[in-house]
Amino acid sequence: MALSALALCTRALLKIGAQPIASLDEGTAEAEVAANLYAGTRDALLSAHPWSFATGQACLPRLAAAPVADYRHAFQLPAGFLRALSAGLPQSGRGLDYRLFEDRLHCNAPQVVLSYIFRPDEGAFPAFFAAALATRLAAEFCIPLTENTGRAQALLAQAEAELRMARRADSQQATPRAIEDFPLVAVRG
């Protein structure tokens, strides 16, 4: 089954014993709760960790209008942008001093490569993230649909455990970073 917002919300509804939905705008209480809580919960979970499937790099286009103060250049953030991880020059994706203002990045460099978290299509979610998101959605949907705070607390604890497992699985998708410029190592020679 291809993942979609509807499929993820249906999984969450089934976890709390609610009726599945056929559409996010079908007019039922379940559909209304799902439609109102899904996007915010998804974006919060995506932003909480530098997920490998939701991390990208882009050379940002410089805007014609210069910032009012503090920095010389302004750059347009990419579509689907959720959170910045680092900014750098084309040969290095980090190391620049920058600041985000509205939908722009301000810095003194004439070119910027931004490493960032974006909002991918649900079809790109790996199974470990989809499971953590569905459980978190179930915890969010629980009180509005069942008014059972005990069940909501249990689901929230389960969601946190699944999120830890998902982070652990995702962290194994790249070579571990070496410790750089650590003072205790430098003094040892």
Tab-separated table of C-alpha atoms in Angstrom:
chain	number	residue	atom	x	y	z
A	1	MET	CA	0.000	0.000	0.000
A	2	ALA	CA	1.452	3.355	-1.049
A	3	LEU	CA	1.757	5.769	1.825
A	4	SER	CA	-0.383	8.872	1.803
A	5	ALA	CA	-1.719	11.290	4.385
A	6	LEU	CA	-4.992	9.357	4.287
A	7	ALA	CA	-3.276	5.980	4.840
A	8	LEU	CA	-1.244	7.323	7.783
A	9	CYS	CA	-4.314	8.897	9.385
A	10	THR	CA	-6.281	5.680	8.895
A	11	ARG	CA	-3.530	3.695	10.652
A	12	ALA	CA	-3.651	6.166	13.538
A	13	LEU	CA	-7.433	5.969	13.777
A	14	LEU	CA	-7.342	2.176	13.848
A	15	LYS	CA	-4.797	2.304	16.711
A	16	ILE	CA	-7.334	4.137	18.884
A	17	GLY	CA	-10.279	1.978	17.816
A	18	ALA	CA	-11.935	4.683	15.713
A	19	GLN	CA	-13.588	4.167	12.351
A	20	PRO	CA	-11.291	4.386	9.323
A	21	ILE	CA	-11.927	7.210	6.862
A	22	ALA	CA	-12.168	7.220	3.069
A	23	SER	CA	-11.240	10.881	2.689
A	24	LEU	CA	-9.867	13.685	4.859
A	25	ASP	CA	-12.840	15.856	3.884
A	26	GLU	CA	-15.683	13.368	4.269
A	27	GLY	CA	-17.317	15.325	7.112
A	28	THR	CA	-17.031	12.799	9.958
A	29	ALA	CA	-15.487	13.659	13.319
A	30	GLU	CA	-12.571	11.327	12.551
A	31	ALA	CA	-11.879	13.034	9.206
A	32	GLU	CA	-12.126	16.504	10.734
A	33	VAL	CA	-9.668	15.674	13.529
A	34	ALA	CA	-7.274	14.003	11.075
A	35	ALA	CA	-7.439	16.897	8.599
A	36	ASN	CA	-6.751	19.458	11.318
A	37	LEU	CA	-3.945	17.626	13.162
A	38	TYR	CA	-2.083	15.707	10.447
A	39	ALA	CA	0.033	18.404	8.762
A	40	GLY	CA	1.262	20.015	11.974
A	41	THR	CA	2.135	16.687	13.577
A	42	ARG	CA	3.941	15.465	10.442
A	43	ASP	CA	5.969	18.684	10.129
A	44	ALA	CA	6.871	18.675	13.839
A	45	LEU	CA	8.145	15.089	13.617
A	46	LEU	CA	10.081	15.788	10.427
A	47	SER	CA	11.675	18.889	11.982
A	48	ALA	CA	12.667	17.122	15.198
A	49	HIS	CA	15.553	15.137	13.671
A	50	PRO	CA	17.779	15.398	10.575
A	51	TRP	CA	16.145	12.398	8.870
A	52	SER	CA	18.192	11.088	5.946
A	53	PHE	CA	15.109	10.862	3.695
A	54	ALA	CA	14.098	14.477	4.461
A	55	THR	CA	17.513	16.161	4.371
A	56	GLY	CA	18.717	17.993	1.309
A	57	GLN	CA	21.226	20.527	0.072
A	58	ALA	CA	20.574	23.398	-2.306
A	59	CYS	CA	22.446	26.345	-3.761
A	60	LEU	CA	20.156	29.183	-2.787
A	61	PRO	CA	19.200	31.895	-5.278
A	62	ARG	CA	20.346	35.343	-4.158
A	63	LEU	CA	17.627	37.972	-3.990
A	64	ALA	CA	18.044	41.411	-5.558
A	65	ALA	CA	16.953	43.258	-2.419
A	66	ALA	CA	19.684	43.476	0.205
A	67	PRO	CA	18.872	43.002	3.901
A	68	VAL	CA	18.182	46.144	5.947
A	69	ALA	CA	20.942	45.481	8.490
A	70	ASP	CA	23.556	43.013	9.794
A	71	TYR	CA	24.149	41.043	6.561
A	72	ARG	CA	24.992	41.942	2.956
A	73	HIS	CA	22.962	39.328	1.050
A	74	ALA	CA	19.549	37.669	1.200
A	75	PHE	CA	18.720	34.279	-0.300
A	76	GLN	CA	15.373	32.575	-1.007
A	77	LEU	CA	14.721	29.417	1.023
A	78	PRO	CA	13.716	26.333	-1.004
A	79	ALA	CA	10.144	25.076	-1.381
A	80	GLY	CA	9.124	22.617	1.327
A	81	PHE	CA	11.738	24.027	3.718
A	82	LEU	CA	11.169	23.092	7.376
A	83	ARG	CA	14.456	23.688	9.220
A	84	ALA	CA	18.024	24.746	8.484
A	85	LEU	CA	20.876	22.462	9.511
A	86	SER	CA	23.874	24.436	8.219
A	87	ALA	CA	24.984	26.893	5.567
A	88	GLY	CA	28.261	26.982	3.707
A	89	LEU	CA	30.027	27.782	0.480
A	90	PRO	CA	29.735	25.551	-2.610
A	91	GLN	CA	32.793	23.481	-1.650
A	92	SER	CA	31.654	23.024	1.987
A	93	GLY	CA	28.072	22.720	3.173
A	94	ARG	CA	28.731	24.341	6.543
A	95	GLY	CA	30.692	27.048	8.308
A	96	LEU	CA	28.862	30.252	7.339
A	97	ASP	CA	27.382	32.716	9.807
A	98	TYR	CA	23.720	33.179	8.833
A	99	ARG	CA	20.290	34.072	10.155
A	100	LEU	CA	16.800	33.164	8.952
A	101	PHE	CA	14.267	35.954	8.530
A	102	GLU	CA	10.772	35.041	7.291
A	103	ASP	CA	11.359	32.946	4.144
A	104	ARG	CA	14.888	34.230	3.542
A	105	LEU	CA	18.396	33.396	4.675
A	106	HIS	CA	20.679	36.357	5.367
A	107	CYS	CA	24.479	36.104	5.355
A	108	ASN	CA	27.583	37.927	4.134
A	109	ALA	CA	28.713	35.326	1.576
A	110	PRO	CA	27.856	35.932	-2.098
A	111	GLN	CA	26.853	32.244	-2.541
A	112	VAL	CA	25.229	29.834	-0.103
A	113	VAL	CA	24.746	26.085	-0.012
A	114	LEU	CA	22.068	25.257	2.544
A	115	SER	CA	21.749	21.865	4.244
A	116	TYR	CA	18.164	21.642	5.431
A	117	ILE	CA	15.189	19.507	6.342
A	118	PHE	CA	12.360	19.555	3.811
A	119	ARG	CA	8.851	18.112	3.618
A	120	PRO	CA	9.059	14.987	1.409
A	121	ASP	CA	6.125	13.238	-0.181
A	122	GLU	CA	4.574	10.631	2.127
A	123	GLY	CA	5.558	7.934	-0.370
A	124	ALA	CA	9.217	8.612	0.532
A	125	PHE	CA	8.696	7.894	4.237
A	126	PRO	CA	10.569	4.748	5.305
A	127	ALA	CA	8.648	2.190	7.334
A	128	PHE	CA	10.333	3.172	10.620
A	129	PHE	CA	9.251	6.814	10.260
A	130	ALA	CA	5.744	5.936	9.064
A	131	ALA	CA	5.222	3.731	12.131
A	132	ALA	CA	6.432	6.468	14.501
A	133	LEU	CA	4.253	9.074	12.772
A	134	ALA	CA	1.134	6.879	12.843
A	135	THR	CA	1.569	6.235	16.570
A	136	ARG	CA	2.150	9.939	17.264
A	137	LEU	CA	-0.973	10.769	15.242
A	138	ALA	CA	-2.928	8.207	17.276
A	139	ALA	CA	-1.809	9.945	20.474
A	140	GLU	CA	-2.848	13.325	19.043
A	141	PHE	CA	-6.226	12.005	17.807
A	142	CYS	CA	-7.032	10.124	21.017
A	143	ILE	CA	-8.335	12.908	23.271
A	144	PRO	CA	-10.503	14.683	20.663
A	145	LEU	CA	-12.075	11.402	19.536
A	146	THR	CA	-12.182	9.237	22.677
A	147	GLU	CA	-11.722	11.720	25.562
A	148	ASN	CA	-9.560	9.056	27.191
A	149	THR	CA	-6.492	10.771	28.665
A	150	GLY	CA	-5.052	7.511	30.034
A	151	ARG	CA	-5.026	5.936	26.587
A	152	ALA	CA	-3.581	9.152	25.125
A	153	GLN	CA	-0.706	9.065	27.654
A	154	ALA	CA	0.003	5.419	26.851
A	155	LEU	CA	0.010	6.169	23.117
A	156	LEU	CA	2.294	9.152	23.647
A	157	ALA	CA	4.775	6.953	25.541
A	158	GLN	CA	4.583	4.359	22.769
A	159	ALA	CA	5.095	7.114	20.159
A	160	GLU	CA	8.209	8.360	21.969
A	161	ALA	CA	9.630	4.822	22.054
A	162	GLU	CA	8.941	4.333	18.334
A	163	LEU	CA	10.500	7.727	17.598
A	164	ARG	CA	13.681	6.695	19.451
A	165	MET	CA	13.826	3.466	17.430
A	166	ALA	CA	13.233	5.399	14.192
A	167	ARG	CA	16.016	7.866	15.025
A	168	ARG	CA	18.355	4.973	15.790
A	169	ALA	CA	17.533	3.260	12.485
A	170	ASP	CA	17.923	6.503	10.552
A	171	SER	CA	21.240	7.354	12.211
A	172	GLN	CA	22.737	4.191	10.713
A	173	GLN	CA	22.231	5.517	7.160
A	174	ALA	CA	25.598	7.347	6.993
A	175	THR	CA	29.204	7.131	8.103
A	176	PRO	CA	29.545	8.288	11.728
A	177	ARG	CA	31.083	11.739	12.078
A	178	ALA	CA	34.586	11.979	13.499
A	179	ILE	CA	35.236	14.297	16.409
A	180	GLU	CA	36.719	17.497	15.022
A	181	ASP	CA	38.671	20.157	16.881
A	182	PHE	CA	38.208	18.652	20.327
A	183	PRO	CA	40.523	20.426	22.809
A	184	LEU	CA	41.416	17.320	24.828
A	185	VAL	CA	42.567	15.501	21.715
A	186	ALA	CA	44.568	18.514	20.521
A	187	VAL	CA	46.589	18.814	23.747
A	188	ARG	CA	47.586	15.141	23.615
A	189	GLY	CA	49.497	15.807	20.403
